[in-house]
XYZ file of C-alpha atoms in Angstrom:
535
model
C 0.000 0.000 0.000
C 1.372 3.458 -0.881
C 2.077 5.798 2.010
C -0.763 7.969 3.254
C -0.925 11.733 2.988
C -2.618 11.913 6.376
C -3.108 9.464 9.211
C -5.661 10.157 11.933
C -5.039 8.367 15.182
C -5.903 8.568 18.871
C -9.675 8.532 18.289
C -12.657 6.286 18.689
C -13.702 5.817 15.070
C -17.415 5.297 14.470
C -17.288 4.185 10.848
C -21.037 3.529 10.231
C -19.704 0.696 8.088
C -21.531 -2.539 9.002
C -18.461 -4.529 8.008
C -16.368 -2.745 10.647
C -18.416 -0.498 12.973
C -15.455 0.773 15.016
C -11.750 1.346 14.552
C -8.851 3.298 16.028
C -7.088 4.905 13.074
C -7.714 6.041 9.491
C -5.334 6.639 6.577
C -6.057 9.089 3.748
C -4.418 9.580 0.364
C -5.445 11.700 -2.644
C -8.744 12.591 -1.041
C -9.789 8.989 -0.366
C -9.729 6.703 2.631
C -7.154 4.016 1.888
C -7.125 2.128 5.190
C -9.147 1.752 8.385
C -7.597 -0.089 11.287
C -6.029 0.136 14.720
C -3.167 2.071 16.271
C -0.853 -0.855 15.570
C -1.390 -0.380 11.831
C -0.245 3.246 11.708
C 3.450 2.488 11.223
C 2.713 0.568 8.028
C 0.767 3.508 6.577
C 3.390 6.173 7.134
C 5.900 7.583 4.687
C 8.338 10.519 4.694
C 5.595 13.008 3.811
C 2.765 11.603 5.946
C 1.129 13.961 8.437
C 0.022 12.108 11.558
C -2.751 13.844 13.490
C -3.328 12.689 17.075
C -6.991 13.336 17.897
C -6.404 12.849 21.623
C -9.467 10.818 22.536
C -11.909 12.452 20.126
C -14.659 10.546 18.320
C -14.162 10.406 14.562
C -17.241 9.989 12.363
C -18.021 10.232 8.673
C -18.078 13.871 7.618
C -21.309 15.695 8.396
C -23.490 16.850 5.508
C -26.207 19.467 5.829
C -28.906 17.862 3.699
C -30.807 21.130 3.106
C -29.048 24.488 2.991
C -28.832 27.720 0.989
C -25.278 28.993 1.525
C -24.992 30.963 -1.729
C -28.480 32.416 -1.978
C -28.441 32.835 1.793
C -25.580 35.313 1.599
C -28.082 37.668 -0.042
C -31.056 36.549 2.073
C -29.164 37.186 5.311
C -28.057 40.686 4.348
C -28.691 43.640 6.648
C -29.973 43.592 10.216
C -30.484 40.261 11.952
C -34.020 40.392 13.346
C -34.107 36.808 14.610
C -34.003 37.861 18.272
C -36.957 40.267 17.929
C -39.898 39.009 19.980
C -42.570 41.712 19.635
C -43.453 44.880 17.746
C -41.764 47.218 20.216
C -38.487 45.340 19.781
C -38.941 45.359 16.006
C -39.483 49.114 15.866
C -36.491 49.697 18.129
C -34.292 47.513 15.902
C -35.418 49.354 12.762
C -34.756 52.810 14.252
C -31.076 51.937 14.693
C -30.685 49.646 11.666
C -27.850 50.397 9.277
C -28.867 52.211 6.109
C -27.405 50.804 2.912
C -27.106 52.257 -0.590
C -30.042 54.538 -1.375
C -30.938 54.619 2.314
C -32.389 51.103 2.171
C -32.883 49.077 5.326
C -32.568 45.332 4.859
C -33.470 42.794 7.516
C -33.823 39.033 7.852
C -34.922 36.312 10.242
C -38.065 38.126 11.438
C -40.359 35.773 13.367
C -44.085 35.807 12.484
C -44.781 35.574 16.202
C -43.349 39.083 16.680
C -46.569 40.532 15.232
C -48.597 39.116 18.121
C -51.282 37.671 15.876
C -51.766 40.917 13.909
C -51.641 40.836 10.099
C -48.176 41.603 8.734
C -48.502 45.244 7.648
C -46.055 48.033 6.854
C -48.196 50.451 8.885
C -46.867 48.741 12.018
C -43.243 49.741 11.336
C -43.072 52.660 8.907
C -42.959 55.308 11.637
C -39.735 53.741 12.929
C -38.074 53.986 9.503
C -38.607 57.711 8.865
C -39.417 57.205 5.209
C -36.598 54.764 4.401
C -37.304 51.981 1.907
C -37.120 48.688 3.765
C -37.238 45.035 2.750
C -37.539 42.705 5.729
C -37.487 38.950 5.122
C -39.473 36.832 7.531
C -37.695 33.808 8.934
C -39.496 31.283 6.729
C -37.860 32.612 3.554
C -41.251 32.570 1.822
C -42.555 35.963 2.879
C -41.338 39.503 3.456
C -42.477 42.931 4.576
C -41.777 45.936 2.333
C -42.425 49.561 3.233
C -44.197 52.075 1.001
C -41.012 53.535 -0.530
C -39.760 49.990 -1.292
C -43.057 49.073 -2.937
C -42.908 52.276 -4.984
C -39.367 51.488 -6.125
C -40.644 48.128 -7.412
C -43.689 49.669 -9.073
C -46.119 47.797 -6.834
C -49.432 49.592 -6.498
C -51.868 46.718 -6.143
C -52.420 42.969 -6.547
C -50.996 40.943 -9.422
C -51.564 37.522 -10.910
C -48.660 35.070 -10.904
C -48.078 31.741 -12.650
C -47.216 30.195 -9.287
C -48.770 30.439 -5.829
C -47.776 33.971 -4.801
C -49.512 37.097 -3.511
C -49.119 40.818 -3.006
C -51.381 41.197 0.009
C -53.704 44.194 -0.254
C -56.510 45.748 1.740
C -58.868 48.678 1.229
C -58.266 52.027 2.903
C -60.862 54.432 4.272
C -61.518 55.895 0.825
C -62.094 52.494 -0.745
C -58.751 52.487 -2.555
C -56.750 49.279 -2.790
C -53.607 49.486 -0.649
C -50.695 47.004 -0.672
C -49.993 46.137 2.949
C -46.351 45.424 2.170
C -46.779 41.725 2.981
C -45.312 39.777 0.067
C -46.021 36.046 0.039
C -43.890 33.554 -1.886
C -41.030 33.992 -4.309
C -42.632 35.671 -7.299
C -44.038 38.514 -5.183
C -40.904 38.877 -3.056
C -38.622 38.995 -6.078
C -40.288 42.195 -7.315
C -38.794 44.134 -4.414
C -35.737 41.908 -4.129
C -34.777 42.899 -7.667
C -34.518 46.594 -6.770
C -33.089 46.257 -3.247
C -29.301 46.706 -2.834
C -27.159 43.624 -3.395
C -23.564 42.875 -2.397
C -20.834 43.344 -4.978
C -19.372 40.253 -6.613
C -16.221 40.537 -4.500
C -18.203 40.977 -1.276
C -20.398 38.023 -2.189
C -17.391 35.753 -2.720
C -15.788 36.893 0.526
C -18.991 36.346 2.512
C -19.512 32.922 0.967
C -16.011 31.744 1.821
C -16.294 33.096 5.361
C -19.645 31.350 5.794
C -18.398 28.019 4.472
C -15.409 28.275 6.796
C -17.765 28.821 9.728
C -19.787 25.799 8.622
C -16.661 23.639 8.468
C -15.828 24.693 12.029
C -19.084 23.043 13.183
C -18.089 19.748 11.544
C -19.715 20.123 8.145
C -17.874 18.654 5.179
C -20.628 19.134 2.616
C -24.093 20.525 1.941
C -27.026 19.804 -0.325
C -27.787 23.261 -1.694
C -31.460 23.610 -2.566
C -31.175 26.376 -5.141
C -29.039 27.735 -7.951
C -29.620 31.368 -7.035
C -30.419 33.500 -10.070
C -28.529 31.072 -12.277
C -25.160 32.732 -11.755
C -24.006 30.415 -8.974
C -21.954 28.115 -11.246
C -19.956 31.130 -12.441
C -19.524 32.306 -8.846
C -18.271 28.914 -7.659
C -15.995 28.560 -10.667
C -14.433 31.911 -9.781
C -13.970 30.889 -6.165
C -12.238 27.677 -7.227
C -10.061 29.571 -9.688
C -8.824 31.617 -6.752
C -8.686 28.789 -4.189
C -10.761 26.000 -2.642
C -14.270 25.668 -1.265
C -14.228 24.616 2.411
C -17.310 22.429 1.819
C -18.397 20.127 -0.957
C -21.608 21.529 -2.447
C -24.301 19.628 -4.327
C -26.752 22.049 -5.938
C -30.352 21.560 -7.077
C -31.751 24.263 -9.419
C -35.434 25.105 -9.176
C -38.180 23.932 -11.508
C -41.084 26.337 -11.208
C -44.676 26.171 -12.506
C -44.938 26.810 -16.215
C -41.570 25.217 -17.026
C -41.392 24.346 -20.729
C -39.898 21.226 -22.290
C -36.887 23.336 -23.282
C -36.401 24.438 -19.685
C -36.671 20.852 -18.467
C -34.044 19.856 -21.038
C -31.787 22.615 -19.720
C -32.218 21.314 -16.163
C -31.206 17.843 -17.333
C -28.160 19.227 -19.138
C -27.151 21.214 -16.050
C -26.589 17.934 -14.193
C -23.213 17.700 -15.939
C -22.033 21.033 -14.492
C -19.484 21.081 -11.688
C -16.039 21.873 -10.359
C -13.535 20.350 -7.973
C -15.759 20.516 -4.907
C -19.198 21.329 -6.304
C -21.652 19.900 -8.764
C -25.238 20.276 -9.883
C -27.136 17.224 -8.730
C -30.921 17.125 -8.759
C -33.814 19.526 -9.278
C -35.890 21.323 -6.620
C -39.688 21.697 -6.810
C -42.205 23.436 -4.568
C -45.548 21.838 -3.840
C -46.497 24.442 -1.223
C -45.178 27.300 0.909
C -45.292 27.691 4.689
C -47.843 27.224 7.446
C -47.252 30.670 8.966
C -47.643 32.354 5.589
C -50.907 30.557 4.888
C -49.447 28.815 1.827
C -48.829 25.302 3.121
C -51.120 22.940 1.158
C -53.389 21.318 3.711
C -56.075 18.675 3.431
C -58.318 20.983 5.470
C -58.042 24.773 5.634
C -56.120 26.420 8.469
C -57.770 28.595 11.102
C -57.793 31.554 8.684
C -59.478 29.552 5.949
C -56.221 29.369 4.004
C -53.918 26.583 2.885
C -56.104 24.760 0.384
C -54.123 25.596 -2.765
C -51.015 23.935 -4.190
C -47.988 25.937 -5.317
C -48.372 24.393 -8.798
C -51.795 25.499 -10.104
C -51.509 22.798 -12.798
C -50.906 19.604 -10.828
C -50.633 17.317 -13.907
C -47.840 19.588 -15.155
C -45.899 18.928 -11.940
C -46.311 15.179 -12.354
C -45.221 15.387 -15.985
C -42.109 17.384 -15.090
C -41.144 14.879 -12.392
C -41.683 12.004 -14.813
C -39.474 13.603 -17.497
C -36.680 14.159 -14.987
C -37.077 10.687 -13.514
C -36.806 9.124 -16.978
C -33.582 11.074 -17.484
C -32.224 9.725 -14.194
C -32.390 13.094 -12.437
C -33.090 13.124 -8.716
C -35.809 15.484 -7.479
C -36.467 17.204 -4.168
C -39.927 18.666 -3.542
C -40.693 21.188 -0.827
C -43.848 19.843 0.858
C -44.799 21.089 4.316
C -48.545 20.490 4.551
C -50.232 17.078 4.727
C -51.932 17.471 1.319
C -48.620 18.470 -0.287
C -46.810 15.467 1.183
C -49.564 13.116 0.070
C -49.542 14.501 -3.486
C -45.780 14.129 -3.891
C -45.980 10.540 -2.664
C -48.846 9.897 -5.083
C -46.766 11.369 -7.905
C -43.801 9.117 -7.141
C -46.155 6.128 -6.900
C -47.387 6.908 -10.406
C -43.822 6.555 -11.747
C -43.766 2.856 -10.977
C -40.074 2.890 -9.981
C -40.611 2.021 -6.337
C -37.536 1.673 -4.163
C -35.249 3.625 -6.488
C -34.624 6.349 -3.855
C -34.304 8.945 -6.582
C -36.800 11.376 -5.095
C -37.062 13.181 -1.794
C -39.503 15.385 0.105
C -38.251 18.431 1.978
C -39.579 19.636 5.368
C -42.650 17.381 6.061
C -43.768 19.479 9.020
C -47.056 17.649 9.563
C -47.944 14.221 8.214
C -50.752 11.797 9.166
C -50.220 8.196 10.224
C -51.387 6.693 6.945
C -48.561 8.343 5.002
C -45.610 7.339 7.183
C -45.059 3.887 5.709
C -45.299 5.112 2.108
C -41.862 6.734 2.260
C -40.092 3.382 2.618
C -42.567 1.638 0.325
C -41.925 4.107 -2.501
C -38.235 4.698 -1.798
C -38.813 8.393 -1.072
C -36.247 10.095 1.167
C -37.540 12.249 4.031
C -35.434 15.417 4.361
C -36.176 17.296 7.581
C -34.787 20.188 9.609
C -35.097 19.734 13.404
C -34.040 23.350 14.227
C -37.301 24.600 12.679
C -39.101 23.279 15.757
C -37.691 26.267 17.695
C -40.182 28.550 15.936
C -43.071 26.760 17.660
C -44.230 26.476 21.265
C -45.194 23.445 23.274
C -48.479 25.062 24.364
C -49.457 25.691 20.714
C -49.690 29.490 21.153
C -47.332 30.152 18.227
C -48.523 31.084 14.733
C -47.581 27.688 13.234
C -49.595 25.741 15.801
C -52.551 28.126 15.925
C -52.982 28.006 12.163
C -52.932 24.209 12.081
C -54.967 23.507 15.199
C -54.094 21.067 17.960
C -54.662 17.851 16.004
C -52.282 18.680 13.169
C -49.831 20.491 15.453
C -49.558 17.249 17.429
C -48.089 15.651 14.268
C -45.153 18.060 14.207
C -41.825 16.989 12.666
C -42.275 13.230 13.027
C -38.631 12.330 12.484
C -38.621 9.276 14.745
C -41.939 7.982 13.432
C -40.601 8.152 9.878
C -37.403 6.343 10.871
C -39.361 3.647 12.689
C -41.507 3.257 9.565
C -38.346 2.438 7.596
C -37.746 5.775 5.869
C -34.351 7.135 4.936
C -34.123 10.359 6.969
C -31.665 13.079 5.928
C -31.203 15.995 8.328
C -30.274 19.610 7.699
C -30.567 23.192 8.905
C -32.158 25.074 5.981
C -29.726 27.940 6.625
C -30.413 30.881 6.712
C -33.883 29.873 7.965
C -32.141 28.308 10.971
C -28.521 28.439 12.088
C -26.113 26.313 10.093
C -24.333 24.833 13.134
C -24.354 21.076 12.513
C -24.093 20.383 16.232
C -27.365 22.258 16.739
C -29.024 20.128 14.076
C -27.905 16.957 15.850
C -28.780 18.246 19.323
C -32.259 19.385 18.276
C -32.888 16.041 16.594
C -32.202 14.464 19.981
C -34.434 16.948 21.778
C -36.933 18.716 19.476
C -38.505 21.930 20.692
C -41.901 23.548 20.810
C -44.778 21.653 19.231
C -42.480 18.700 18.497
C -41.214 18.369 22.069
C -43.934 15.891 22.994
C -43.015 13.579 20.128
C -40.612 10.658 20.029
C -36.955 11.593 19.693
C -34.209 10.194 17.511
C -31.421 8.229 19.118
C -27.887 9.576 18.900
C -27.028 7.047 16.213
C -30.122 7.910 14.160
C -29.274 11.611 14.297
C -25.682 10.961 13.229
C -26.881 8.764 10.367
C -29.157 11.586 9.268
C -26.152 13.802 8.544
C -23.863 11.045 7.243
C -25.017 7.719 5.796
C -28.629 8.769 5.175
C -27.533 12.083 3.669
C -25.323 10.083 1.301
C -28.299 7.916 0.333
C -30.329 11.056 -0.325
C -27.682 12.193 -2.823
C -27.148 8.767 -4.382
C -23.595 8.771 -3.040
C -23.818 5.830 -0.657
C -21.029 4.003 -2.493
C -18.509 6.820 -2.000
C -19.702 8.769 1.049
C -21.410 8.501 4.421
C -19.123 5.814 5.856
C -15.499 5.497 6.908
C -14.332 2.675 4.680
C -11.513 2.104 2.169
C -12.380 3.603 -1.200
C -14.785 6.146 0.263
C -14.228 9.872 0.029
C -12.190 11.231 2.918
C -14.931 13.319 4.516
C -14.401 13.131 8.277
C -15.499 14.946 11.429
C -13.800 14.645 14.831
C -15.905 15.545 17.889
C -14.510 16.218 21.351
C -17.455 14.112 22.614
C -19.144 11.004 21.286
C -22.147 12.290 19.295
C -23.913 8.947 19.687
C -23.951 9.004 23.493
C -23.567 12.683 24.423
C -26.481 14.588 25.956
C -28.060 17.185 23.635
C -26.760 20.198 25.579
C -23.253 18.744 25.656
C -23.311 17.927 21.953
C -24.595 21.390 20.984
C -21.469 23.028 22.470
C -18.898 20.297 21.835
C -15.629 21.436 20.209
C -14.928 20.069 16.750
C -11.348 18.874 16.814
C -10.947 18.397 13.069
C -12.934 18.614 9.849
C -11.682 16.937 6.670
C -13.449 17.410 3.328
C -12.173 15.339 0.431
C -8.895 14.757 2.236
C -8.340 18.486 2.910
C -8.232 19.669 6.498
C -10.764 22.502 6.464
C -10.894 23.104 10.216
C -8.493 22.298 13.021
C -9.230 23.103 16.661
C -6.525 25.410 17.944
C -7.443 24.860 21.589
C -5.069 23.294 24.128
C -6.679 19.861 23.748
C -6.099 19.700 19.986
C-alpha cells in the first residue's frame, strides 16, 4: 500500500460501516480513505511526507453533511440587520430605528419571526414610523414571505395585486376611501422577487468573501458538505468557478436548481443538461420543486383549511404539469427534491412518485414534512422516497401551541409536528439539515435538536444519537445517491471526516450542541483544526 498523505489516530472511530463499525485509526491519500484499522497499523501507513494527526481521545465519524441548505443564496437573504431575536413589535421598531442604512438609504433585515406581530396581520403600517421614510425590505424567517415599506413598494412599481403563474400574492386591503392598498406583505417567491430585484445587493467581491467566510464557519461546526437547494439567479456556477479559480471551497456543495410552474420542455431539457455542471468541490445534482409554501404564511397545502381559511391551494396550479415534469426528470435519471410542508402536499408528492412505478429507487425526496398523518408514514419506505427534515425549525413553535404555526394548524395537526422518529421507525431514509439561513447552520445544533426537538415537536418521540448521526452522514449520502462513495469510513470512500470532542452517539443534547470540533476533513483536505489546548 502506498504511504498515506494523512493518518488520523488517537480517536474512537465510528465508521457507520456494518463490516467494521469501530476502529482506532484512518489513513487518507489523494482525497480517499485508503485504510481503516487500529493504532498498531499506523506504522505501516506512514511515509516521509505523511502527516500524523493525534486526535487525543476524540470521536471520529463520517463527515457531516447538511442535507438542506442555501449557503450561496443565503448570503443575499441574510443581508442587513439580523431580526431573529426580535420578539414583539416594540423590539422590532427599536431595531429598525437603529438599523444600518445601505445604498439609497435602504434598510434590509432578515430572520423576522411571524410571532413578533402578536397575531396581527403583517402590515407596513406597524413599522413605517420607525423607519422615517426609508425603503425597507424585511425577510421573515421562513424565507417565503417579506415585509416591504411604502417607498420599497414604490421602487418596485407595486401599487396593487398581481396575478402570478405560481402560488404567490401581493397582500392588499382597502383604505378608508375604498382604494386598494398594498400592505407590504409579500407572500412567496414571485411577489418577493419584485422588491428583491430593486433592493441593494452585495458586490461580486463581497459576495465571494462572505460565501467563503460562511463556508469556513460551517466547516468549524463539523460540516464537510451541503445539499444546496437552489441555484440562485442562475449565476451560482460562475460564482463557484471563480472561487475555485482563486482557491478551494471549504465544503463540498451539491446544488439543485429550481423547476417552477410553467416550465417548458426546453427548460426541463436545460435542467437535465445542467446535471453535468461542476467543479472540484461542487456539482449540480438534482432539481428542486415546490408543492407548497409555509404554514405561517398561509401557503402550506393542507387537506383541510387552516384557522384563517387558508392553505387549500397547491404551489403548482396545474398539478398534472408537476407530475409530468417529475416524470421527465425521472426518466432522465435526475433526482428530485420537492418542498412539501402540509399534509396534502406530502400526500400529493408521494402519489406522484407512486405513479412513476419505480418504487424503491430512492431517486426522489420530500423536503420539510412538518405535519404528516399516520397513513402516510409507511409510504416513504414503500416508494423509496427520502424524508429530508430540519429539526431546528421546531424552535419557531411552542409546546403550548400558542405560536402562529400551531394556531394556524390547530391542535390535532400540530400534534403531528416533525415526526422524524416515526418516519425512521416506519423504515424511511431520513436526511437531516438546517435550511440555513432559515435556521442556524451549526451542525451540532441540528444533531442536538434532533435528539431533543422543541416547541410543538417536544412531545413527540426523539431520535437516538445514532439515528441523528446517520441523518447527517449515511442517510444524507443515500439522499444524494452517493452511498457508495460517502457517508461511511471505509476504504475507497471519500475522505470526509469529522472529529468531535465528545461522542455524538452518546452525548447529551446540551453537551453535543457546544462540543468542540477537533478536526474537519473534506475530500482529504483539512478545512478546520481546533486550535485549543486539547487539539
